[in-house]
Coordinates of C-alpha atoms and ligand atoms in Angstrom, one line a residue:
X1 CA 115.6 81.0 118.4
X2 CA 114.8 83.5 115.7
X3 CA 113.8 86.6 116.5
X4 CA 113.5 89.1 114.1
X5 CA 111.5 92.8 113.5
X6 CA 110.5 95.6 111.4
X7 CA 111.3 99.2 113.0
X8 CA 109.7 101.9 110.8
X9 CA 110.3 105.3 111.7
X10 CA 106.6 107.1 111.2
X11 CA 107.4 109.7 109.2
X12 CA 105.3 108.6 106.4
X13 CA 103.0 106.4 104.7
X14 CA 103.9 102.9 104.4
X15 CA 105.0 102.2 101.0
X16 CA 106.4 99.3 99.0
X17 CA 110.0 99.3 100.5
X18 CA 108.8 99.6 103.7
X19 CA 106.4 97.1 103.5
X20 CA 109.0 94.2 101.5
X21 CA 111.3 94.7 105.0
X22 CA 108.3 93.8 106.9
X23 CA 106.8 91.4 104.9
X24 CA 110.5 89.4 104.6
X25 CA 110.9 89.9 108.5
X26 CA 107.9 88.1 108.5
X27 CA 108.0 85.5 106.1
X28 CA 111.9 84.5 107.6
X29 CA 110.2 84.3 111.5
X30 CA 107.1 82.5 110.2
X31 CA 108.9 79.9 107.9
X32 CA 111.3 79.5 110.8
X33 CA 108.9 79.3 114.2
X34 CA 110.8 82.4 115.2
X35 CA 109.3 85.8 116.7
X36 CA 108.1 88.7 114.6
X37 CA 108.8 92.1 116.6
X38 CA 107.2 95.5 115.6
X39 CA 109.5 98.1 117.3
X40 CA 108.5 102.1 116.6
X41 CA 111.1 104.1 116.2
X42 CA 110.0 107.2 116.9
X43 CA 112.6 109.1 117.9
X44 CA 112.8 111.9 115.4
X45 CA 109.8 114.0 117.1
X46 CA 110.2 116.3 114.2
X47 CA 108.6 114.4 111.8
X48 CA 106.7 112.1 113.7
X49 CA 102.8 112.2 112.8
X50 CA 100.4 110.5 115.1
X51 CA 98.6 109.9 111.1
X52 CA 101.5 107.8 110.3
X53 CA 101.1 105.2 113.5
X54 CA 97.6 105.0 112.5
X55 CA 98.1 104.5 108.8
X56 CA 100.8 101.6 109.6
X57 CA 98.3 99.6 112.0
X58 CA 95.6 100.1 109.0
X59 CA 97.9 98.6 106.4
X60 CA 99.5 95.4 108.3
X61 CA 95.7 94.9 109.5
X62 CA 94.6 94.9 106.1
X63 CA 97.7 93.1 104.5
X64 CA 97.0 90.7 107.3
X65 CA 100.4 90.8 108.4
X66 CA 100.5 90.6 112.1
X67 CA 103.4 91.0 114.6
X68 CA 104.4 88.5 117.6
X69 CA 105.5 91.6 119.8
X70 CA 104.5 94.6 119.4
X71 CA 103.1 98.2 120.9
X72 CA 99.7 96.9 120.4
X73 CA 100.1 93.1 120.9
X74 CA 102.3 93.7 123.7
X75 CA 105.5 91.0 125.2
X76 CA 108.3 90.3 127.2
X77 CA 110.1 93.0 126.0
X78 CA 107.9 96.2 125.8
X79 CA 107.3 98.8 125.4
X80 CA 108.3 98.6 121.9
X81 CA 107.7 102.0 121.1
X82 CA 111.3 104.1 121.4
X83 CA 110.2 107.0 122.9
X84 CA 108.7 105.2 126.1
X85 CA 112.4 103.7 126.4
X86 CA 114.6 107.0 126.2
X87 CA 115.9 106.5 130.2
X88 CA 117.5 103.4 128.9
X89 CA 118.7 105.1 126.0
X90 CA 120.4 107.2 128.8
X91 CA 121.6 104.8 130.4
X92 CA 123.3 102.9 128.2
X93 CA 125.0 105.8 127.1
X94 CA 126.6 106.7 130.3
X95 CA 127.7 103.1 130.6
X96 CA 129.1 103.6 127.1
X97 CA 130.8 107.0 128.5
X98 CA 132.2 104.8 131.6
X99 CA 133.6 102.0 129.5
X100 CA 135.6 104.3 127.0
X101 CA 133.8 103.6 123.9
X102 CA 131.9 107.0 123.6
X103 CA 133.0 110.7 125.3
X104 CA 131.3 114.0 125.9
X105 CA 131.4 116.7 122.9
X106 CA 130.6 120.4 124.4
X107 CA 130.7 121.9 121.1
X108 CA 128.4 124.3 120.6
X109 CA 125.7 124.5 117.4
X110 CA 127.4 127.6 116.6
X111 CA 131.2 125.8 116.6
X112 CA 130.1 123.1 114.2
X113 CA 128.4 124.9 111.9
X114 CA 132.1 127.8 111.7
X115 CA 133.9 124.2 110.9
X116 CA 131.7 123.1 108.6
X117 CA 131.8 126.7 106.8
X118 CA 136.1 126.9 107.5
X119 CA 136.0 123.5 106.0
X120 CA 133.8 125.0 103.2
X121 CA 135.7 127.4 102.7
X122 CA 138.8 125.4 102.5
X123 CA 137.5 123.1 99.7
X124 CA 138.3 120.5 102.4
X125 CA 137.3 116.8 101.3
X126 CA 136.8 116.2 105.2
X127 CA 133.1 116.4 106.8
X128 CA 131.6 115.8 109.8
X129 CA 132.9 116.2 112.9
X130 CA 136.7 117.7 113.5
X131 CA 136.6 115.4 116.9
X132 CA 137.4 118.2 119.1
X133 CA 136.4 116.6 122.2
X134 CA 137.5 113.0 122.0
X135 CA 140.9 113.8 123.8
X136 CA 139.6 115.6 126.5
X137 CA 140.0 113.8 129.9
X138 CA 137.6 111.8 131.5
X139 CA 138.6 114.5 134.7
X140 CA 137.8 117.5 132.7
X141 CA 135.0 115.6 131.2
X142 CA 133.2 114.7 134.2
X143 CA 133.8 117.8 136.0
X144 CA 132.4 120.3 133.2
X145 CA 129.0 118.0 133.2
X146 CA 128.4 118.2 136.8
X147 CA 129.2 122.1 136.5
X148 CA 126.0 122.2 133.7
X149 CA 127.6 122.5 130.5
X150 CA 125.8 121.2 127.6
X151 CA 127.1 118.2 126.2
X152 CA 126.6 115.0 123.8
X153 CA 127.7 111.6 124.0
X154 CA 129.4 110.7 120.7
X155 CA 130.4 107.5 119.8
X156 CA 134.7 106.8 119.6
X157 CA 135.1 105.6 116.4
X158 CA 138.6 103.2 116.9
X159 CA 141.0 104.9 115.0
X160 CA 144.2 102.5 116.2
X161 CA 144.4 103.4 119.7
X162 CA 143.0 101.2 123.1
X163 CA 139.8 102.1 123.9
X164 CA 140.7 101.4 127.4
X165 CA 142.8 99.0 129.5
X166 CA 141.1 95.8 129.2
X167 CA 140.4 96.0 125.6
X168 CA 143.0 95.8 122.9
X169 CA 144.1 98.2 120.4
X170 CA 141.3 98.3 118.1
X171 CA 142.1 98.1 114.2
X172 CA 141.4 100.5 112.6
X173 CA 138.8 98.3 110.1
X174 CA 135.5 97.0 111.2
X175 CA 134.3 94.0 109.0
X176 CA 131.2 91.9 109.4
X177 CA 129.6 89.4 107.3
X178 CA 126.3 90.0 105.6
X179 CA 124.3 87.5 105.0
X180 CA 123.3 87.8 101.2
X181 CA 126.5 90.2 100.7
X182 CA 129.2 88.4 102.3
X183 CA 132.6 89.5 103.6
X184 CA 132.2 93.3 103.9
X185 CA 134.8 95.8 105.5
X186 CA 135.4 98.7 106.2
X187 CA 138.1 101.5 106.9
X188 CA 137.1 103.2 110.4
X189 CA 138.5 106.4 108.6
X190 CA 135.3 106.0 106.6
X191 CA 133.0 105.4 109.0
X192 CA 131.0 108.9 110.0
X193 CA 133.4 110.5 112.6
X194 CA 132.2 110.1 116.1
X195 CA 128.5 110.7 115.4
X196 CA 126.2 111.3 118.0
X197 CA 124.5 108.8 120.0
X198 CA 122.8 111.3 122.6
X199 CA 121.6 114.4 121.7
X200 CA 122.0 117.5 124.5
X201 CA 118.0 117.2 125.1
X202 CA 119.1 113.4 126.2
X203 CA 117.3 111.8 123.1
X204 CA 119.3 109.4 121.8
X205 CA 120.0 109.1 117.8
X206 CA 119.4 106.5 115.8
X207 CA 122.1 104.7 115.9
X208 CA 122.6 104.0 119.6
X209 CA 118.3 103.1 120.1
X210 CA 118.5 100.7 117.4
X211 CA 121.4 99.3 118.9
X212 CA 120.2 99.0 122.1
X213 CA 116.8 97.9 121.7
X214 CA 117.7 95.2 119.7
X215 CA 120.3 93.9 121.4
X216 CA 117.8 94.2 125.0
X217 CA 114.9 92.6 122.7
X218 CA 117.1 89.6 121.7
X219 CA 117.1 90.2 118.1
X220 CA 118.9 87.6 116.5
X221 CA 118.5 89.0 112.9
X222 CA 118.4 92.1 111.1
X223 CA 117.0 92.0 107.3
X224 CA 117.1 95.6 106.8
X225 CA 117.1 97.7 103.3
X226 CA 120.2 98.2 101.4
X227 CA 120.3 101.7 102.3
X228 CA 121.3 101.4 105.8
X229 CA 124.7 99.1 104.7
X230 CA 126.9 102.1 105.6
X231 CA 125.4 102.2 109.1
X232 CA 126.3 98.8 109.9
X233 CA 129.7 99.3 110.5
X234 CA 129.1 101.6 112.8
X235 CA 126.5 99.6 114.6
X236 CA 129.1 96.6 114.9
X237 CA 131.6 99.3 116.7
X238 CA 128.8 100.2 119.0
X239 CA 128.1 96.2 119.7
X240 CA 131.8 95.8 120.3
X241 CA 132.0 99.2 122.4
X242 CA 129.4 97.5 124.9
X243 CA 130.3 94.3 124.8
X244 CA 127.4 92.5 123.1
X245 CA 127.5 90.3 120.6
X246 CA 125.6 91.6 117.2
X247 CA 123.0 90.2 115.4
X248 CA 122.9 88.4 112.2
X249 CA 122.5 91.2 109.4
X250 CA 121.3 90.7 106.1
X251 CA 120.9 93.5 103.9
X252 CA 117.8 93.0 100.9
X253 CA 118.3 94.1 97.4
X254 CA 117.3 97.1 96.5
X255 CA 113.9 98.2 94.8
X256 CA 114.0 99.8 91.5
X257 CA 111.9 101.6 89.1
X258 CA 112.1 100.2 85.2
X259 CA 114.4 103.0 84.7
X260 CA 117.0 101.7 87.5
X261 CA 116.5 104.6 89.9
X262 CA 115.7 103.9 93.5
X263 CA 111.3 103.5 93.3
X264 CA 110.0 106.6 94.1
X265 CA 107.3 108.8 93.3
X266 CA 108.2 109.2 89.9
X267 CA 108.1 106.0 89.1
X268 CA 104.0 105.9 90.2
X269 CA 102.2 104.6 93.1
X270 CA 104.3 103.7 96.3
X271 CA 102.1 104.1 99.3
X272 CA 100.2 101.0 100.0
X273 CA 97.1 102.9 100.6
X274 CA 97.8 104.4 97.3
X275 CA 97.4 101.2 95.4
X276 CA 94.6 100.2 98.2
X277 CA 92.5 103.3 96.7
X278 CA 93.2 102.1 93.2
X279 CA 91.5 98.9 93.7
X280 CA 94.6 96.6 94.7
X281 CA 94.1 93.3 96.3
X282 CA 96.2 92.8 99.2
X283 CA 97.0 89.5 98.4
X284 CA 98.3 90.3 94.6
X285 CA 100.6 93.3 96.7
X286 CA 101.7 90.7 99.2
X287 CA 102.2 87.7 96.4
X288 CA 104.5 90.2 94.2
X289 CA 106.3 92.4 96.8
X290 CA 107.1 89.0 98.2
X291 CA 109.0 88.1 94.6
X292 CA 110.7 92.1 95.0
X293 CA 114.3 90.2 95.3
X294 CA 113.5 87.0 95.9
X295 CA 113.2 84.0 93.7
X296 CA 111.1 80.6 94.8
X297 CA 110.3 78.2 92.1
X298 CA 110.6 78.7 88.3
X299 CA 107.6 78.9 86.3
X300 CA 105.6 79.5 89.4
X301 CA 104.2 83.1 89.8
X302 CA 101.1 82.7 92.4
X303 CA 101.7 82.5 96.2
X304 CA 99.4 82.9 99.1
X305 CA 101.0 84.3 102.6
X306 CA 100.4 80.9 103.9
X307 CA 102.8 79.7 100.8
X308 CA 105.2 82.0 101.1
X309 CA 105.5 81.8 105.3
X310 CA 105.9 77.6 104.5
X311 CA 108.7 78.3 101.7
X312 CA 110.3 81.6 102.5
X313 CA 114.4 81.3 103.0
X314 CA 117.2 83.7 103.2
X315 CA 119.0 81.3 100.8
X316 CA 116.4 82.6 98.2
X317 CA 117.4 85.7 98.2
X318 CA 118.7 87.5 95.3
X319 CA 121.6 90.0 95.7
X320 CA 120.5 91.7 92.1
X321 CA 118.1 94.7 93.0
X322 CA 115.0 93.9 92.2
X323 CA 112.7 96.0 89.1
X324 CA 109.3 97.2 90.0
X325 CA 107.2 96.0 87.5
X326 CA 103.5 98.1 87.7
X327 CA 102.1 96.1 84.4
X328 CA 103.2 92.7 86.9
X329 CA 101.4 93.9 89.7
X330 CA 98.1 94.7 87.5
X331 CA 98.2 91.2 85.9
X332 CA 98.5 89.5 90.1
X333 CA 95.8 91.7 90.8
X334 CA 93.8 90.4 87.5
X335 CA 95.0 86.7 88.7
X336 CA 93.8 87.0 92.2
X337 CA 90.2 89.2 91.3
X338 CA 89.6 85.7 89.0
X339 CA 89.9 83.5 91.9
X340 CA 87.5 85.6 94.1
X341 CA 83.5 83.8 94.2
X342 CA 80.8 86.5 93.3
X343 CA 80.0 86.9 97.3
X344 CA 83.8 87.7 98.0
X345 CA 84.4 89.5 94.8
X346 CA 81.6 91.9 95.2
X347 CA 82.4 92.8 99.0
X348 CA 85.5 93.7 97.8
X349 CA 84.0 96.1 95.0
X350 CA 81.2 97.7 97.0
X351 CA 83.6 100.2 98.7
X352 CA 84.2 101.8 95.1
X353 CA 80.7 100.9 94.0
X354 CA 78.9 103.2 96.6
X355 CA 82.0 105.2 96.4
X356 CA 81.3 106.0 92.8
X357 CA 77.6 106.4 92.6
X358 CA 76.2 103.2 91.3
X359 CA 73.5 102.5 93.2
X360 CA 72.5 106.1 93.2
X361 CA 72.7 109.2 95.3
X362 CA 70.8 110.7 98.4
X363 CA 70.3 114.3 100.0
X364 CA 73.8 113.2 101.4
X365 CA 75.9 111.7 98.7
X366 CA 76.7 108.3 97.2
X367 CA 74.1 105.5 98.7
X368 CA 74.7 101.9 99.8
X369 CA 72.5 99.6 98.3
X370 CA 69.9 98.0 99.1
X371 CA 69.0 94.4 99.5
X372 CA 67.8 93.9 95.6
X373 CA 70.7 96.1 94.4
X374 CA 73.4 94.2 96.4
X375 CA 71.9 90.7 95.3
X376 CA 72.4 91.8 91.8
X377 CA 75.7 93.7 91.8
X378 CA 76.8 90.0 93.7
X379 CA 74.9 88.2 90.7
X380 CA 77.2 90.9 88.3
X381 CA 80.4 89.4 89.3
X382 CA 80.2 87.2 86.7
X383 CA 80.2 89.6 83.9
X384 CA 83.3 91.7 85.0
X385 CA 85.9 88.9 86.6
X386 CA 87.4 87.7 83.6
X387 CA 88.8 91.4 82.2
X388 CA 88.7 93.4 85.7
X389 CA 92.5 94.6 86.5
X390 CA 91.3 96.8 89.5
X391 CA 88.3 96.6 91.2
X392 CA 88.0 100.6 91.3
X393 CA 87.6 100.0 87.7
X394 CA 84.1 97.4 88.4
X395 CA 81.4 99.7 89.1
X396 CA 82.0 101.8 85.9
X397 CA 81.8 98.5 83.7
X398 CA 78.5 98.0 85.3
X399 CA 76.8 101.5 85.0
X400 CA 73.6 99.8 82.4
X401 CA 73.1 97.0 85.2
X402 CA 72.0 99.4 87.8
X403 CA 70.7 102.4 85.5
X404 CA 68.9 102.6 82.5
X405 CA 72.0 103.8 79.8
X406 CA 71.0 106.6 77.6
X407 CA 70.2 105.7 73.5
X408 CA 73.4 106.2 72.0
X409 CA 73.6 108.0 68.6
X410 CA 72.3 106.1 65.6
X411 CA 75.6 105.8 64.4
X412 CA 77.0 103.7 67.2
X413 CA 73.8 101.0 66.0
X414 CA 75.7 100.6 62.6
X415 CA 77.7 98.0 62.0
X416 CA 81.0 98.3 59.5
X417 CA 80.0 98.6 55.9
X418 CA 76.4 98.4 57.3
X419 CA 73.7 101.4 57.1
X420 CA 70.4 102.5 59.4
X421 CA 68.3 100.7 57.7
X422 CA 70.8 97.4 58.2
X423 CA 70.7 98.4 61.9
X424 CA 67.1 98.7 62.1
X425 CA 66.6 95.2 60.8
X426 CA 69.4 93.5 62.5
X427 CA 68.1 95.3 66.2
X428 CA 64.6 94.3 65.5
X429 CA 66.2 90.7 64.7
X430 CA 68.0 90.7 67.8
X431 CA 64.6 91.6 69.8
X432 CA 63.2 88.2 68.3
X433 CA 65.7 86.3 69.7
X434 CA 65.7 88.1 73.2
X435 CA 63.4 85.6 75.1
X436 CA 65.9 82.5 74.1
X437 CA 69.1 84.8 74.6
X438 CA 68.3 85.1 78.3
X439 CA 67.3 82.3 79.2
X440 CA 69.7 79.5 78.8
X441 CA 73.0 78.9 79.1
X442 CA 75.7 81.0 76.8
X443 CA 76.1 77.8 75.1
X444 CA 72.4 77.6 74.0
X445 CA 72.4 81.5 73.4
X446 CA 75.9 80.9 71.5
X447 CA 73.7 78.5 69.3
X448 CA 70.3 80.2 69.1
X449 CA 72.3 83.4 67.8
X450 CA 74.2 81.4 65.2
X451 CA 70.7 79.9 63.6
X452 CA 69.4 83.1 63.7
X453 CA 72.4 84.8 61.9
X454 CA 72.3 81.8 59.3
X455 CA 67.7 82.6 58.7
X456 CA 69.0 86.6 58.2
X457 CA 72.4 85.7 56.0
X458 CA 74.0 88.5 58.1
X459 CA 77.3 87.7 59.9
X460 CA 76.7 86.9 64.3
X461 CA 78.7 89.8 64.8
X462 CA 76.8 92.1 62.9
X463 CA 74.0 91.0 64.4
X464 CA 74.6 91.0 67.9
X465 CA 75.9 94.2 68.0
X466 CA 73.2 96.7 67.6
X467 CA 71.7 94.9 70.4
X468 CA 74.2 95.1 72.4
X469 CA 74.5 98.6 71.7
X470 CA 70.4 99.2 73.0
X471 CA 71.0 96.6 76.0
X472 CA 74.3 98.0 77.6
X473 CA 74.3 101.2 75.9
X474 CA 77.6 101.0 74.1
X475 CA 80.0 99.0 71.7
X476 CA 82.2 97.6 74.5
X477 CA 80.5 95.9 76.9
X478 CA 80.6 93.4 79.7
X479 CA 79.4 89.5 78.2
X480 CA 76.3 90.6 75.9
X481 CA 74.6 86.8 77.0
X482 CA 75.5 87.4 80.7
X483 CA 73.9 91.0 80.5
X484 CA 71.0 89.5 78.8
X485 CA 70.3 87.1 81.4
X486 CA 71.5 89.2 84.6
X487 CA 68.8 91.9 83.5
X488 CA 66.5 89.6 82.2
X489 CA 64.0 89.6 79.1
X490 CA 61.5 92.3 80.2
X491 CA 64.0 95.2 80.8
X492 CA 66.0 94.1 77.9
X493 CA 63.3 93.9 75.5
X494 CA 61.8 97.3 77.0
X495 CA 65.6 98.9 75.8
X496 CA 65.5 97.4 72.7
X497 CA 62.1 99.5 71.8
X498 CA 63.8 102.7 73.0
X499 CA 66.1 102.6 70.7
X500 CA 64.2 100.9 67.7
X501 CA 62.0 104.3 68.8
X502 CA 64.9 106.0 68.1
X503 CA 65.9 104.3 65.2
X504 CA 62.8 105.1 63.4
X505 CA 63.0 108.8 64.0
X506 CA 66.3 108.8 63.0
X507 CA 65.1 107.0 59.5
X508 CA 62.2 109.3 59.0
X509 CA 64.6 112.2 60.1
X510 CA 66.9 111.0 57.2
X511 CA 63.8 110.4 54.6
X512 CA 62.6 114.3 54.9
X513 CA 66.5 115.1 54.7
X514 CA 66.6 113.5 51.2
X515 CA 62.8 115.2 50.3
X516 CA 64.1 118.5 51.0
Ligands
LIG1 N1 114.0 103.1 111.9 C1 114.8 102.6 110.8 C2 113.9 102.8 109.5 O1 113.2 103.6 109.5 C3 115.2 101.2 111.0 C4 116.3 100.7 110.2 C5 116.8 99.4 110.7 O2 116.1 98.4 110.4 O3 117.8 99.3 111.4 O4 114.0 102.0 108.6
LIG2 ZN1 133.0 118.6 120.6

């Protein structure tokens, strides 16, 4: 049975890695019929934020990623939050101390730190701990405990010796087999020397609650981020310390930016609410984190969740870290914003719309629409689908739908090689054909604007575009036909005068020019 989890530490925002662990955790339990465990490791009180638990529920909820097990969902296993757990943490660690694989360290802060600076000092390529206390008897051990002397528990990192009677002499290697990586050892000379697994306040590291709780929560695989490879070996000495047997670990490629650093802030957006604000769609982050170092079938780029959780495998895998491709991401997000119907489309957008100002502003701020506004921001869709990358980037295509634009400058009438005048008979052209331009289909407005052009001699283009400039209010527009119709004859044609108005003083502006 597969039983897998994601254990973030909150200390932050959830952000692309984070969220590829997860999603992968997920995709291998789904596509197996396994379990799906979210475990809190929250250990490191320091820079634990009650913001960041918050901010992770928010993002799985709106990814709509959802856990089997979890501090929320609750299960066999809870709690599944690491600092409701810390007497077990204890306990395990005295065990540890009773079966030989970890011992007592009474150094003091102040100790460390003069070996640290001797070792400093000496240009000494050793760090970490000097192992001080591993020899010390279990005796001597016990006895300055009970007497109240601070202590940790470190872990005994097999350097040759037995750890005790019944086990053999260790050798001094540790290897395990990583699932995408293979055959991996390592020197036990190399391994971080006899870290701490219990802190003196009895809060246990890292390292020996990660241990623990997945070996009491039955985990059966680890798919982790590259970065904690060089814990692993330690981890396995711990499983073998206790006992237990460890789980499967599978290590996934790293994420990159373009310029082959580790993704970062640098590089751009990393948080998920981040590219949320922007205008993301979850399903274009999930569809192309899920590709971040894996590879499913060629010449296929679109997948749903429900895809992915059917065709995820660990065989697909890539060991090649992956490149984090922002232009990618914006054409998904283009891909999946085309496949949205107005209704969906536009819930999506309103957020940003009210967020923004479109539909105008109160006493207060930025107001929601009302019923007329939202049926025609829905009936809008239409015009911005096809070219919208973000939807943050919607309501500003669709300032003329919801306000009357201001008359641009006479100049922006003019069409190339054109003059006013041109523009004043092309716009009033374009009025004529206003009533059969918005009614119709774009194929009989495509054709209506074409017979017209052919009357006038003048080129569609040129025509069309002076009225598109009075209608939308500049050169670059949404679909001039769709705009047309969406606002309908009567406002259109009441735009048009405005700016044939205009026009004209501009023309008569220009005559008394030339008298003077
Ligand atoms: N709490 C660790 C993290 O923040 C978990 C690492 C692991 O999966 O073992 O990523
Ligand atoms: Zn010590």
């Amino acid at each position: 049975m597969i039983r897998d989890r994601y254990a973030p530490s909150p200390t932050g925002l959830q952000h692309v890695g984070g969220i590829r662990t997860a999603l992968f955790n997920y995709l291998f339990a789904r596509s197996t019929g396994g379990t799906f465990i979210l475990r809190l490791e929250d250990t490191d009180r320091a820079r634990f934020d009650e913001s960041f638990v918050k901010n992770l529920y928010d993002t799985f909820c709106w990814l709509r990623i959802h856990w089997d097990e979890g501090p929320d969902t609750g299960g066999p296993r809870a709690p599944y939050i690491q600092s409701q757990r810390t007497d077990l943490y204890r306990k395990y660690a005295e065990e540890l101390l009773e079966k030989g694989g970890a011992y007592r360290c009474f150094c003091s802060a102040e100790r460390l730190e003069r070996v640290r600076a001797d070792r400093e000092a000496e240009k000494s390529s050793q760090t970490g701990y000097d192992r001080h206390c591993r020899n010390i008897s279990a005796e001597e051990s016990a006895k300055r405990a009970a007497d109240g002397e601070v202590f940790t528990i470190r872990l005994k990192i097999p350097l040759g010796e037995a750890i005790n009677a019944s086990s053999p002499a260790a050798v001094p290697v540790t290897r395990f087999t990583d699932r995408l990586l293979g055959d991996i050892e390592w020197k036990n000379s190399d391994i971080s020397p006899d870290p701490v697994l219990l802190k003196s306040d009895g809060f246990p590291t890292y390292h020996l609650a990660n241990i623990v709780d997945d070996h009491l929560m039955g985990i059966s695989h680890v798919l982790r981020a590259q970065e904690w490879l060089s814990s692993t070996p330690l981890h396995i000495i711990l499983y073998a310390a206790f006992g237990w047997g460890p789980p499967e670990f599978c290590h996934l490629p790293m994420v990159m930016g373009q310029d082959g650093k580790k993704l970062s802030k640098r590089h751009g957006a990393t948080s998920i609410d981040e590219f949320r604000r922007q205008g993301y769609l979850a399903e274009a982050l999930i569809n192309y984190i899920a590709l971040l170092g894996c590879s499913y079938e060629e010449g296929k780029d679109i997948y749903t969740l429900e895809d992915l959780e059917k065709q995820f495998s660990l065989d697909k895998l890539n060991k090649a870290p992956a490149v984090f491709d922002y232009k990618k991401l914006e054409w998904y997000n283009g891909q999946y914003i085309r496949m949205k119907d107005d209704g969906e489309l536009a819930r999506l957008a309103l957020p940003f719309a009210v967020e923004q100002g479109l539909f105008g502003k109160t006493g207060t701020g930025n107001s929601e629409p009302n019923a007329e506004q939202l049926a025609l921001f829905t009936a809008a869709m239409g015009l911005v689908r096809e070219r919208a990358v973000l939807l943050g980037e919607i309501p500003s295509k669709l300032g003329y739908v919801f306000s009357e634009p201001g008359v641009p400058a006479p100049e922006e009438f003019i069409p190339k090689k054109a003059d006013l005048e041109a523009a004043r008979r092309l716009l009033r052209a374009g009025r004529e054909l206003v009533p059969a331009l918005s009614a119709g289909s774009d194929e009989t407005a495509e054709a209506a604007a074409k017979a017209k052009a052919g009357q006038e001699e003048i080129k569609i283009g040129d025509l069309l575009m002076p009225l598109r400039v009075a209608v939308t209010g500049a050169r670059v527009s949404p679909p001039l036909f769709g705009s047309l119709r969406l606002l309908g004859a009567q406002k259109c044609l009441a735009r048009i005068d405005r700016a044939l108005e205009a026009l004209d003083k501009a023309a008569e502006q220009g005559n008394a020019d030339l008298c003077e």
